[in-house]
Amino acid sequence: MLKKLDQIQNDALQALQSVTDEDALQTWRVAYTGRSSDLMQVFSGLGKLSKEDRPKVGQKANLVKVALESAYEEKLKLLKQTALERSLQEEHLDVTLPGRPASHGRLHPATQTLRRILAIMADMGFQVFTSNEVETDEYNFQFLNFPPDHPAREMQDSFYVEAGNRGDNPLLMRTHTSPGQIRAMRAAVQTNPDNPPPIRIVLPGMCFRFEQITARSEIQFNQIEGLAVGKNITFSDLKGTLSDFARRMFGQEARTRFRAQYFPFTEPSAEMDIECFVCSGKGCPVCKQTGWLEILGCGMVHPVVLQNGGYDPERYTGFAFGMGPERQAMLRYKIEDIRYFWGNDLRFLEQF
Ligand code: DAH
């Protein structure tokens, strides 16, 4: 019996040598130390042995059991260790490799230009006033001195939203930011009807026109309207303010000129050009050989418009202007096609 126990131990340890993973180790454990293993058979047969043999065999069997159990523990440790080493080797992670770059969003070039204009105007004392994108015909046209059927409406073909039974006053998407002039004046008059306060505002926002979409015209675009109303405001205030704006926007050397123009809501009216910054006024394709780039429309607020805003044209005067940030961005960055602005093509947008 003692020999048999030696045999059991030898066989078990021998078999353990060829175990290479934890599954096989568990199988080994069941086979050599489990309930129906030869070793356990020895334990359960102890009762049948003689009184002298029983302690010797019992002791020996216990030794074998302890030996097998510690061999098992050791093997388990070894297998775990090699498994760890292997995974460290195979799943090798190089923490020094450069990471994937995070892509940063940025403001749209039209918004960048718009904000730059607003910042310059803020430095010059103009506050931002925002107004409705959906307007009535009254605000978009009539209060601005475009009567129904006035030919000047032809320049601003409109998207009508609702005509219904609104007669001469349908709803439309605003075709320019100028209706905000009336809203700003009326809001200011409310604060002091007898003696309305002076106004100095810029009014940014999207405008909409029913246009054929081409390289030069879009159905939606931003405008920035400006309005200054007060006592003794003259055309020289307009010229000074806008020339200063041009220098701040396009550089201290920017020369400007004013050309007479017609707008129903200003009188007199003008357009301001800046000297072409591509050719310094010599003439090139960007300025179409004229040496000048048209930047904005402007003029002295028409008395009828002041009146419609609630300001007495006998006591108050003012000037107004309107410009397009997309147009200025096109000139500044030499963008040839206005459709890029809403084309949503990253190859374009990422350049700004
Ligand atoms: N509202 C005009 C347009 O969209 C632009 C404009 C011209 C605005 C002259 C003004 C102005 O305030 O004085 O064509």
Tab-separated table of C-alpha atoms and ligand atoms in Angstrom, residues 144 146 155-156 175-179 181 207 209 221 223-227 238 261-271 296-301 319-323, ligand 1:
chain	number	residue	atom	x	y	z
A	144	LEU	CA	-39.027	102.640	-44.537
A	146	PHE	CA	-41.298	102.103	-49.776
A	155	MET	CA	-34.403	95.281	-55.830
A	156	GLN	CA	-35.594	93.085	-52.979
A	175	THR	CA	-35.025	91.295	-47.081
A	176	HIS	CA	-32.661	93.589	-45.167
A	177	THR	CA	-31.901	94.564	-41.578
A	178	SER	CA	-33.305	98.081	-42.061
A	179	PRO	CA	-36.743	97.279	-40.501
A	181	GLN	CA	-34.274	100.721	-37.431
A	207	CYS	CA	-31.664	88.446	-44.502
A	209	ARG	CA	-34.215	87.342	-50.851
A	221	PHE	CA	-26.935	86.391	-46.234
A	223	GLN	CA	-26.255	92.235	-42.967
A	224	ILE	CA	-25.196	94.700	-40.333
A	225	GLU	CA	-27.318	97.787	-40.100
A	226	GLY	CA	-26.123	100.867	-38.264
A	227	LEU	CA	-28.263	103.684	-36.887
A	238	LEU	CA	-21.668	109.869	-41.099
A	261	GLN	CA	-26.925	106.623	-54.510
A	262	TYR	CA	-30.665	106.205	-53.995
A	263	PHE	CA	-32.371	104.442	-51.078
A	264	PRO	CA	-35.980	105.252	-50.117
A	265	PHE	CA	-35.204	105.402	-46.395
A	266	THR	CA	-32.288	107.871	-46.531
A	267	GLU	CA	-31.867	111.308	-48.055
A	268	PRO	CA	-29.264	112.074	-49.195
A	269	SER	CA	-27.984	108.545	-49.782
A	270	ALA	CA	-24.538	107.282	-50.712
A	271	GLU	CA	-22.398	104.244	-51.203
A	296	LEU	CA	-21.735	99.665	-47.835
A	297	GLY	CA	-24.808	101.816	-48.407
A	298	CYS	CA	-25.549	104.763	-46.150
A	299	GLY	CA	-27.330	108.063	-45.819
A	300	MET	CA	-29.122	110.543	-43.576
A	301	VAL	CA	-32.276	108.968	-42.136
A	319	PHE	CA	-27.577	108.581	-40.194
A	320	ALA	CA	-27.842	104.921	-41.138
A	321	PHE	CA	-25.770	102.385	-43.001
A	322	GLY	CA	-25.994	98.785	-44.099
A	323	MET	CA	-23.211	96.371	-45.002
B	1	DAH	N1	-31.062	98.100	-46.678
B	1	DAH	C1	-30.154	98.297	-47.793
B	1	DAH	C2	-30.097	97.038	-48.638
B	1	DAH	O1	-30.276	95.984	-48.133
B	1	DAH	C3	-28.782	98.626	-47.299
B	1	DAH	C4	-28.731	99.989	-46.707
B	1	DAH	C5	-28.446	101.092	-47.503
B	1	DAH	C6	-29.023	100.184	-45.365
B	1	DAH	C7	-28.385	102.342	-46.971
B	1	DAH	C8	-28.986	101.478	-44.818
B	1	DAH	C9	-28.665	102.540	-45.657
B	1	DAH	O2	-29.260	101.711	-43.539
B	1	DAH	O3	-28.638	103.799	-45.108
B	1	DAH	O4	-29.861	97.127	-49.788
